[in-house]
XYZ file of C-alpha atoms in Angstrom:
367
model
C 171.946 44.767 65.778
C 171.463 40.982 66.191
C 173.780 38.482 64.401
C 172.845 35.945 61.854
C 173.124 32.699 63.438
C 175.635 30.113 62.464
C 173.919 27.743 59.936
C 174.981 24.348 61.015
C 173.000 22.136 58.574
C 173.720 24.355 55.425
C 170.075 25.528 55.280
C 168.718 29.005 54.954
C 168.315 31.519 57.694
C 166.112 34.483 58.422
C 167.135 38.157 58.189
C 167.709 39.476 61.542
C 166.502 42.920 60.351
C 163.159 41.846 58.555
C 162.693 38.175 59.075
C 162.934 37.401 55.504
C 164.348 33.875 54.481
C 165.877 35.536 51.323
C 169.377 35.955 52.933
C 172.277 34.918 50.364
C 176.037 35.408 50.242
C 176.722 38.203 47.808
C 179.915 38.135 45.959
C 180.407 41.918 45.316
C 179.703 42.625 48.860
C 181.660 39.517 50.171
C 179.135 39.148 52.661
C 175.420 38.219 53.536
C 172.804 40.224 51.772
C 168.904 40.217 52.343
C 167.166 40.483 48.936
C 164.099 41.854 50.733
C 165.374 44.639 52.855
C 169.001 45.178 51.770
C 170.481 44.312 55.022
C 174.222 43.463 54.660
C 176.690 41.650 56.872
C 180.326 41.639 55.667
C 182.144 38.247 56.405
C 185.550 38.638 57.753
C 187.796 35.822 56.527
C 189.427 33.749 59.443
C 191.929 30.920 58.948
C 192.485 29.813 62.813
C 190.126 26.639 62.418
C 191.721 25.340 59.128
C 193.989 22.500 60.454
C 195.086 19.152 59.209
C 193.656 15.925 60.367
C 195.367 12.627 60.622
C 194.595 10.384 57.780
C 193.098 7.061 58.539
C 193.048 4.761 55.470
C 189.938 3.101 57.049
C 187.180 5.842 56.231
C 184.915 4.159 58.785
C 187.217 5.215 61.601
C 187.155 8.812 60.121
C 183.290 8.766 60.063
C 183.079 8.125 63.733
C 184.843 11.444 64.413
C 181.671 13.574 65.544
C 183.702 16.739 65.653
C 184.310 16.889 61.950
C 180.853 15.859 60.800
C 177.985 17.966 59.605
C 174.444 17.222 58.522
C 173.140 18.198 55.068
C 170.018 17.894 53.001
C 170.881 16.123 49.751
C 169.182 15.987 46.316
C 170.115 13.090 44.019
C 170.429 13.366 40.218
C 168.846 10.136 38.688
C 170.767 11.016 35.513
C 174.357 11.377 36.441
C 174.326 10.343 40.004
C 175.693 13.661 41.447
C 174.395 14.678 44.937
C 174.094 18.283 45.674
C 172.849 20.619 48.408
C 170.583 23.128 46.789
C 169.140 26.435 48.420
C 165.910 25.266 49.988
C 163.850 28.068 48.395
C 164.666 26.734 44.878
C 161.304 25.535 43.254
C 162.676 23.899 40.203
C 165.918 21.956 40.384
C 168.188 21.042 37.617
C 171.474 19.248 37.902
C 174.513 21.669 37.582
C 176.731 18.850 36.056
C 174.566 17.314 33.218
C 171.694 19.875 32.839
C 169.149 17.198 33.671
C 165.868 18.095 35.260
C 165.410 14.613 36.373
C 166.795 15.541 39.788
C 164.896 13.721 42.615
C 163.346 16.486 44.548
C 162.826 14.459 47.546
C 165.718 15.436 49.883
C 167.491 13.181 52.202
C 169.504 14.047 55.306
C 173.005 12.574 55.425
C 176.050 13.180 57.606
C 179.382 14.080 55.810
C 182.920 15.004 56.992
C 182.740 18.680 57.645
C 184.770 20.913 55.334
C 187.768 22.577 57.181
C 187.642 25.636 54.897
C 186.570 27.130 51.761
C 187.325 29.803 49.181
C 184.317 32.252 48.554
C 183.189 33.048 45.174
C 184.957 36.148 43.721
C 183.888 35.854 40.131
C 179.988 36.856 39.400
C 177.768 35.135 37.183
C 178.046 38.100 34.778
C 181.719 37.648 34.577
C 181.379 33.926 34.091
C 179.029 34.301 31.293
C 181.539 36.709 29.623
C 184.089 34.113 29.963
C 181.796 31.604 28.348
C 181.038 33.721 25.394
C 184.730 34.303 24.783
C 185.510 30.692 25.115
C 182.922 29.883 22.372
C 184.584 32.059 19.865
C 188.153 30.613 20.307
C 189.469 27.812 18.126
C 189.829 27.618 14.312
C 187.782 24.411 14.257
C 185.054 25.926 16.136
C 181.593 26.036 14.123
C 180.756 29.581 12.946
C 177.336 29.386 14.474
C 178.352 28.074 17.720
C 177.713 31.295 19.671
C 174.269 31.722 18.275
C 173.050 28.150 18.811
C 175.051 27.103 21.908
C 172.248 27.842 24.684
C 172.881 27.654 28.268
C 169.825 26.390 30.393
C 171.526 27.357 33.637
C 174.828 28.528 34.900
C 175.357 27.097 38.437
C 177.548 28.433 40.958
C 178.684 25.452 42.934
C 181.208 24.861 45.866
C 182.880 21.660 44.614
C 184.379 19.279 47.186
C 188.146 18.651 47.319
C 190.450 16.594 49.400
C 193.981 17.776 50.224
C 196.838 15.741 51.537
C 200.197 16.223 53.200
C 202.864 13.750 53.501
C 206.518 13.425 54.323
C 208.152 11.059 51.796
C 211.414 9.233 51.737
C 212.427 7.772 48.489
C 215.443 5.760 47.193
C 216.119 5.154 43.517
C 218.272 3.225 41.069
C 218.715 3.527 37.407
C 221.021 3.180 34.461
C 222.593 6.492 33.560
C 223.927 6.984 30.098
C 226.466 9.258 28.604
C 226.561 10.183 24.861
C 229.718 9.690 22.828
C 230.249 9.738 19.129
C 232.020 7.493 16.680
C 232.747 8.180 13.003
C 231.341 5.623 10.564
C 232.333 5.405 6.910
C 229.865 4.308 4.097
C 229.439 4.490 0.259
C 226.675 6.483 -1.098
C 224.314 5.847 -3.990
C 226.931 7.411 -6.509
C 229.721 5.190 -5.131
C 231.531 7.833 -3.153
C 232.926 7.139 0.261
C 231.286 9.371 2.998
C 231.484 9.725 6.722
C 229.043 10.504 9.349
C 229.084 10.838 13.184
C 226.840 8.470 15.099
C 225.705 8.972 18.613
C 226.159 6.121 21.021
C 225.362 5.631 24.713
C 227.792 4.293 27.507
C 225.581 2.870 30.318
C 226.519 2.518 33.908
C 224.564 1.831 37.356
C 223.563 5.012 39.602
C 221.377 5.295 42.677
C 220.366 8.094 45.121
C 217.778 9.235 47.756
C 215.231 12.011 47.645
C 213.344 13.424 50.702
C 210.317 15.625 50.008
C 207.315 17.254 51.852
C 203.956 17.442 49.925
C 201.806 20.202 50.954
C 198.184 20.316 49.954
C 198.124 17.795 47.253
C 194.634 18.654 45.573
C 192.201 15.809 44.608
C 188.707 16.614 43.232
C 186.140 14.594 45.166
C 183.502 14.943 42.626
C 182.327 12.527 39.890
C 180.227 15.158 38.098
C 183.235 17.227 36.782
C 185.935 15.530 34.476
C 189.262 15.714 36.177
C 190.956 16.823 32.857
C 188.719 19.957 32.666
C 189.308 20.560 36.347
C 192.922 20.434 35.997
C 192.794 23.168 33.302
C 191.221 25.739 35.706
C 193.453 24.790 38.564
C 195.107 26.119 40.742
C 192.943 27.866 43.505
C 194.993 30.398 45.372
C 195.092 29.330 49.214
C 195.800 32.917 50.482
C 192.016 33.685 50.222
C 190.907 30.533 52.241
C 188.759 31.138 55.035
C 187.354 28.799 57.886
C 184.318 26.783 56.980
C 181.379 29.003 57.600
C 178.011 27.815 56.124
C 177.030 31.445 55.797
C 179.076 31.680 52.751
C 176.877 28.720 51.208
C 173.618 30.572 51.684
C 171.902 30.908 48.279
C 174.634 28.621 46.522
C 174.730 24.941 45.679
C 177.259 22.640 47.228
C 178.052 19.220 45.863
C 178.807 16.459 48.450
C 181.919 14.417 48.018
C 181.427 11.203 45.965
C 185.006 10.197 46.650
C 185.526 9.479 50.368
C 188.897 10.070 52.139
C 190.152 6.597 51.197
C 189.458 6.931 47.473
C 190.837 10.529 47.474
C 194.020 9.350 48.878
C 194.321 6.642 46.285
C 194.420 9.555 43.658
C 196.513 11.809 45.823
C 199.027 8.919 46.269
C 199.212 8.489 42.435
C 199.876 12.313 42.027
C 202.631 12.134 44.708
C 204.290 8.984 43.352
C 204.151 10.599 39.665
C 205.823 13.750 40.999
C 208.396 11.774 43.084
C 209.460 9.791 40.147
C 209.879 12.888 37.964
C 211.996 14.671 40.581
C 214.123 11.491 40.957
C 214.503 11.174 37.259
C 215.828 14.810 37.122
C 218.341 13.642 39.670
C 219.678 10.759 37.720
C 223.108 12.008 36.206
C 224.349 11.637 32.646
C 222.770 12.725 29.502
C 219.930 10.121 29.532
C 218.532 7.270 31.814
C 216.763 4.051 31.611
C 215.181 1.408 34.048
C 214.512 3.983 36.696
C 212.940 2.362 39.805
C 211.704 4.181 42.854
C 210.903 3.059 46.210
C 209.068 5.437 48.569
C 207.977 5.519 52.126
C 205.462 7.982 53.301
C 204.748 9.203 56.740
C 202.820 11.792 58.700
C 199.741 11.517 56.326
C 197.083 14.071 56.923
C 194.091 15.650 55.045
C 191.692 18.540 54.728
C 188.188 18.549 53.303
C 187.855 21.882 51.296
C 185.259 23.593 49.152
C 186.219 25.589 46.117
C 183.937 27.797 43.922
C 183.297 26.814 40.320
C 180.717 27.909 37.792
C 179.385 24.775 36.108
C 177.100 24.661 33.017
C 176.134 22.302 30.258
C 175.177 23.700 26.990
C 173.732 22.095 23.910
C 174.537 22.285 20.215
C 172.687 20.211 17.650
C 171.132 18.127 20.398
C 174.549 17.301 22.065
C 175.528 18.351 25.544
C 178.955 19.783 26.308
C 180.163 20.864 29.617
C 182.271 23.967 30.570
C 183.813 25.263 33.879
C 184.810 28.513 35.213
C 186.968 28.988 38.172
C 184.893 31.023 40.629
C 188.106 32.584 42.101
C 190.410 33.326 39.336
C 188.142 33.080 36.120
C 190.175 30.511 34.388
C 187.766 28.505 31.894
C 187.670 25.081 30.485
C 185.238 23.243 28.402
C 184.592 20.999 25.463
C 183.247 22.212 22.150
C 182.071 20.748 18.935
C 184.314 20.802 15.918
C 183.219 21.807 12.311
C 183.533 18.957 9.909
C 183.832 21.453 7.080
C 186.723 23.116 8.667
C 188.414 19.895 9.572
C 187.999 18.764 5.855
C 189.360 22.143 4.623
C 192.421 21.781 6.891
C 193.161 18.238 5.639
C 192.688 19.347 1.949
C 195.025 22.341 2.675
C 197.556 19.999 4.259
C 197.340 17.498 1.308
C 198.018 20.495 -1.132
C 200.864 21.754 0.785
C 202.576 18.360 1.096
C 201.915 17.996 -2.777
C 203.522 21.372 -3.326
C 206.608 20.571 -1.133
C 206.994 17.201 -2.979
C 206.892 19.033 -6.434
C 209.462 21.689 -5.506
C 211.713 18.976 -4.103
C 211.558 17.000 -7.538
C 212.173 20.265 -9.496
C 215.168 21.002 -7.295
C 216.716 17.544 -7.844
């Protein structure tokens, strides 16, 4: 039987069995499936082509590397600015990030840095919807009618773009370490009685040290369509299920193009690494406490990968307001925003005031 050809431009292909263009990647079969004749081709994960690329901070130099580029057809959302590659047979297009149907249906061709690898979808649409319904019922401040009125227009399975960065880091740090000690102080209370108490004090002294650390796959979201704080909740993705980039996995699915280039992605990755380095150095500072920690870091061997990870994305409406939620397409982890019931908030505030009043009353009675 003939093989489905590699799709070098992320576009649809014809079924080698019946010629139908309705060939998609099927989650349950973990392979290609023809929706017309039921032909199936299982895709076997391979990782031999996933490799690090040297990081040039001048992204223009990176864009000249022909061997890591790929051509895609892009649809631009006029509402939120996201750029997405949709299946070509889609008649009506709505943005997976804001729910807008103002997507410019005139596609443009563009070249991007080719993804080095991807994680295929494991969570089905039905499983993602189940997670969504459970998400709506959680939380004491959630409106009682949220499940009834929170309607999803479309639940989109989207391969989101990520950069991952590796680096060897060499840091030196200085700080003031503090050791606790205690002194006894004497004082006279309100009844004129002499009392004593132990007061904690700190003895400060200078300290310094070094820290060498290798960062492996610091992950940076390359999308503006998804809030980073929501994405951090559904992380991590498990790299043991990575496979070489093969556009056959993308057939029938939407793929967002990166909106942060390598240079912008590394700025964020650099911040993440620096924050982790400072935390590790802080843990190395001796004593009970410290202050004035200063860290100087040198980074070498900077490399990057462009990866695609699966996420279910949707925006739902409640009382004419839009709220976004995400489901990790590999693990099923969910994150999103929800409205809060003003009545429940008011009731909680009233309960807090009553409880505070009761405590004050019991305290006065006891004294």
